[in-house]
Amino acid sequence: MNSTVELIFTIIGGALTLLTLYGALKANRKFFLSGLCFFSILPIIGESMGYNADKASVHIIVILVFIAQFVLTFPNNIEFGPENTAASKLVGKISLAILVFNIGGIIYIFCLNSGVPARFGYFHVAFSLAIIYIIIKRMTGKGPLWVK
């Protein structure tokens, strides 16, 4: 990846990370999900640009994981309340899935020889911390249930 593309990805990724962190701190579901959702496009584009036959399976797996994250975090206007226990339980499972995706991104960038600059790994660290923050707040009853 050339330096111009890395700079663009860094600026956009940083802005989307800040949007997610702001959404987590302010319990704003739309900002939280928008940052995560649209950040997912960056690894899809980056892995598509870096695609080569030697590591084709790795690139495809990373692309599929972030397509799944994009779909799961796509912000919508569907509202549900705490009385909808199925939706409330599903939110918890989706949160854990997104956390696992981002921890996988951390491992992929920092621990494996992926060639991805470390600054992108820090974005995944920030996303993971935001998700952990929301999960802890939700489990203690002091945080949002991501309703309405």
mmCIF file of C-alpha atoms in Angstrom:
data_model
loop_
_atom_site.group_PDB
_atom_site.id
_atom_site.type_symbol
_atom_site.label_atom_id
_atom_site.label_comp_id
_atom_site.label_asym_id
_atom_site.label_seq_id
_atom_site.Cartn_x
_atom_site.Cartn_y
_atom_site.Cartn_z
ATOM 1 C CA MET A 1 0.000 0.000 0.000
ATOM 2 C CA ASN A 2 1.462 3.351 -0.913
ATOM 3 C CA SER A 3 1.894 6.192 1.538
ATOM 4 C CA THR A 4 -0.969 8.306 0.161
ATOM 5 C CA VAL A 5 -3.468 5.488 0.590
ATOM 6 C CA GLU A 6 -2.111 4.775 4.091
ATOM 7 C CA LEU A 7 -2.537 8.448 5.008
ATOM 8 C CA ILE A 8 -6.116 8.504 3.719
ATOM 9 C CA PHE A 9 -6.920 5.256 5.553
ATOM 10 C CA THR A 10 -5.318 6.635 8.730
ATOM 11 C CA ILE A 11 -7.340 9.861 8.640
ATOM 12 C CA ILE A 12 -10.625 8.131 7.845
ATOM 13 C CA GLY A 13 -9.926 5.309 10.304
ATOM 14 C CA GLY A 14 -9.046 7.781 13.050
ATOM 15 C CA ALA A 15 -12.201 9.797 12.462
ATOM 16 C CA LEU A 16 -14.388 6.679 12.502
ATOM 17 C CA THR A 17 -12.655 5.411 15.633
ATOM 18 C CA LEU A 18 -13.320 8.720 17.372
ATOM 19 C CA LEU A 19 -16.950 8.554 16.236
ATOM 20 C CA THR A 20 -17.269 5.080 17.770
ATOM 21 C CA LEU A 21 -15.614 6.144 21.022
ATOM 22 C CA TYR A 22 -17.868 9.198 21.218
ATOM 23 C CA GLY A 23 -20.914 7.005 20.615
ATOM 24 C CA ALA A 24 -19.825 4.613 23.363
ATOM 25 C CA LEU A 25 -19.198 7.365 25.909
ATOM 26 C CA LYS A 26 -22.438 9.209 25.121
ATOM 27 C CA ALA A 27 -24.460 5.975 24.729
ATOM 28 C CA ASN A 28 -25.402 7.031 21.219
ATOM 29 C CA ARG A 29 -26.171 3.856 19.308
ATOM 30 C CA LYS A 30 -26.176 5.495 15.875
ATOM 31 C CA PHE A 31 -22.705 7.055 16.244
ATOM 32 C CA PHE A 32 -21.300 3.907 17.858
ATOM 33 C CA LEU A 33 -22.553 1.634 15.092
ATOM 34 C CA SER A 34 -21.759 4.063 12.279
ATOM 35 C CA GLY A 35 -18.107 4.272 13.259
ATOM 36 C CA LEU A 36 -17.753 0.498 13.496
ATOM 37 C CA CYS A 37 -19.728 -0.156 10.342
ATOM 38 C CA PHE A 38 -17.953 2.264 8.058
ATOM 39 C CA PHE A 39 -14.541 1.436 9.500
ATOM 40 C CA SER A 40 -15.153 -2.142 8.326
ATOM 41 C CA ILE A 41 -14.950 -0.922 4.743
ATOM 42 C CA LEU A 42 -11.288 0.066 5.195
ATOM 43 C CA PRO A 43 -9.918 -3.473 5.861
ATOM 44 C CA ILE A 44 -12.072 -4.799 3.027
ATOM 45 C CA ILE A 45 -10.518 -2.289 0.616
ATOM 46 C CA GLY A 46 -7.011 -2.724 2.068
ATOM 47 C CA GLU A 47 -7.079 -6.511 1.865
ATOM 48 C CA SER A 48 -8.497 -6.338 -1.667
ATOM 49 C CA MET A 49 -5.644 -4.036 -2.701
ATOM 50 C CA GLY A 50 -3.046 -6.278 -1.031
ATOM 51 C CA TYR A 51 -4.524 -9.485 -2.423
ATOM 52 C CA ASN A 52 -1.960 -11.917 -3.806
ATOM 53 C CA ALA A 53 -2.033 -15.596 -4.674
ATOM 54 C CA ASP A 54 0.479 -16.555 -1.967
ATOM 55 C CA LYS A 55 -1.788 -15.484 0.902
ATOM 56 C CA ALA A 56 -5.142 -15.636 -0.875
ATOM 57 C CA SER A 57 -6.883 -17.575 1.891
ATOM 58 C CA VAL A 58 -5.784 -15.083 4.564
ATOM 59 C CA HIS A 59 -6.996 -12.130 2.522
ATOM 60 C CA ILE A 60 -10.340 -13.793 1.846
ATOM 61 C CA ILE A 61 -10.863 -14.654 5.532
ATOM 62 C CA VAL A 62 -10.095 -11.086 6.629
ATOM 63 C CA ILE A 63 -12.401 -9.686 3.947
ATOM 64 C CA LEU A 64 -15.231 -12.024 4.999
ATOM 65 C CA VAL A 65 -14.809 -11.177 8.691
ATOM 66 C CA PHE A 66 -15.101 -7.466 7.995
ATOM 67 C CA ILE A 67 -18.036 -7.973 5.648
ATOM 68 C CA ALA A 68 -19.735 -9.749 8.558
ATOM 69 C CA GLN A 69 -18.836 -6.852 10.881
ATOM 70 C CA PHE A 70 -20.202 -4.379 8.327
ATOM 71 C CA VAL A 71 -23.506 -6.249 8.108
ATOM 72 C CA LEU A 72 -23.845 -6.738 11.871
ATOM 73 C CA THR A 73 -23.107 -3.107 12.714
ATOM 74 C CA PHE A 74 -25.018 -1.415 9.896
ATOM 75 C CA PRO A 75 -26.957 1.346 11.652
ATOM 76 C CA ASN A 76 -30.701 1.175 11.217
ATOM 77 C CA ASN A 77 -33.690 2.829 12.753
ATOM 78 C CA ILE A 78 -35.223 -0.305 14.194
ATOM 79 C CA GLU A 79 -36.265 0.398 17.754
ATOM 80 C CA PHE A 80 -36.908 -2.153 20.460
ATOM 81 C CA GLY A 81 -37.299 -1.944 24.179
ATOM 82 C CA PRO A 82 -36.050 -4.018 27.096
ATOM 83 C CA GLU A 83 -39.341 -5.925 27.035
ATOM 84 C CA ASN A 84 -38.129 -7.602 23.822
ATOM 85 C CA THR A 85 -35.872 -10.171 25.483
ATOM 86 C CA ALA A 86 -34.910 -11.897 22.233
ATOM 87 C CA ALA A 87 -33.551 -8.678 20.753
ATOM 88 C CA SER A 88 -31.803 -7.779 24.012
ATOM 89 C CA LYS A 89 -30.056 -11.175 24.144
ATOM 90 C CA LEU A 90 -29.125 -10.906 20.484
ATOM 91 C CA VAL A 91 -27.489 -7.514 21.068
ATOM 92 C CA GLY A 92 -25.194 -9.114 23.649
ATOM 93 C CA LYS A 93 -24.175 -11.913 21.302
ATOM 94 C CA ILE A 94 -23.553 -9.532 18.426
ATOM 95 C CA SER A 95 -21.434 -7.344 20.731
ATOM 96 C CA LEU A 96 -19.302 -10.349 21.638
ATOM 97 C CA ALA A 97 -18.934 -11.292 17.970
ATOM 98 C CA ILE A 98 -17.765 -7.783 17.072
ATOM 99 C CA LEU A 99 -15.364 -7.866 20.028
ATOM 100 C CA VAL A 100 -13.916 -11.166 18.773
ATOM 101 C CA PHE A 101 -13.552 -9.735 15.239
ATOM 102 C CA ASN A 102 -11.596 -6.757 16.545
ATOM 103 C CA ILE A 103 -9.434 -8.846 18.879
ATOM 104 C CA GLY A 104 -8.706 -10.984 15.827
ATOM 105 C CA GLY A 105 -7.673 -7.794 14.022
ATOM 106 C CA ILE A 106 -5.333 -6.947 16.896
ATOM 107 C CA ILE A 107 -3.731 -10.396 16.743
ATOM 108 C CA TYR A 108 -3.512 -10.270 12.944
ATOM 109 C CA ILE A 109 -1.754 -6.907 12.946
ATOM 110 C CA PHE A 110 0.449 -7.118 16.052
ATOM 111 C CA CYS A 111 1.271 -10.816 16.366
ATOM 112 C CA LEU A 112 1.282 -12.190 12.820
ATOM 113 C CA ASN A 113 3.505 -11.051 10.001
ATOM 114 C CA SER A 114 0.685 -9.295 8.166
ATOM 115 C CA GLY A 115 2.513 -6.249 6.876
ATOM 116 C CA VAL A 116 -0.276 -3.969 8.103
ATOM 117 C CA PRO A 117 1.024 -0.826 9.845
ATOM 118 C CA ALA A 118 0.664 -0.924 13.634
ATOM 119 C CA ARG A 119 -1.458 2.242 13.739
ATOM 120 C CA PHE A 120 -4.342 0.273 12.251
ATOM 121 C CA GLY A 121 -3.994 -2.208 15.085
ATOM 122 C CA TYR A 122 -4.473 0.613 17.561
ATOM 123 C CA PHE A 123 -7.809 1.379 15.921
ATOM 124 C CA HIS A 124 -8.875 -2.200 16.672
ATOM 125 C CA VAL A 125 -7.663 -1.781 20.255
ATOM 126 C CA ALA A 126 -9.843 1.336 20.601
ATOM 127 C CA PHE A 127 -12.867 -0.473 19.128
ATOM 128 C CA SER A 128 -12.340 -3.416 21.459
ATOM 129 C CA LEU A 129 -12.069 -1.159 24.491
ATOM 130 C CA ALA A 130 -15.243 0.693 23.457
ATOM 131 C CA ILE A 131 -17.124 -2.578 23.119
ATOM 132 C CA ILE A 132 -15.806 -3.853 26.452
ATOM 133 C CA TYR A 133 -16.863 -0.552 28.041
ATOM 134 C CA ILE A 134 -20.394 -0.929 26.669
ATOM 135 C CA ILE A 135 -20.605 -4.588 27.731
ATOM 136 C CA ILE A 136 -19.452 -3.762 31.272
ATOM 137 C CA LYS A 137 -21.858 -0.827 31.556
ATOM 138 C CA ARG A 138 -24.681 -3.012 30.281
ATOM 139 C CA MET A 139 -23.899 -5.908 32.632
ATOM 140 C CA THR A 140 -23.750 -3.612 35.656
ATOM 141 C CA GLY A 141 -27.097 -2.114 34.743
ATOM 142 C CA LYS A 142 -25.627 1.376 34.410
ATOM 143 C CA GLY A 143 -25.306 1.439 30.676
ATOM 144 C CA PRO A 144 -27.434 1.449 27.569
ATOM 145 C CA LEU A 145 -29.340 -1.532 26.338
ATOM 146 C CA TRP A 146 -29.003 0.047 22.876
ATOM 147 C CA VAL A 147 -32.680 0.672 22.726
ATOM 148 C CA LYS A 148 -34.508 3.589 21.251
#
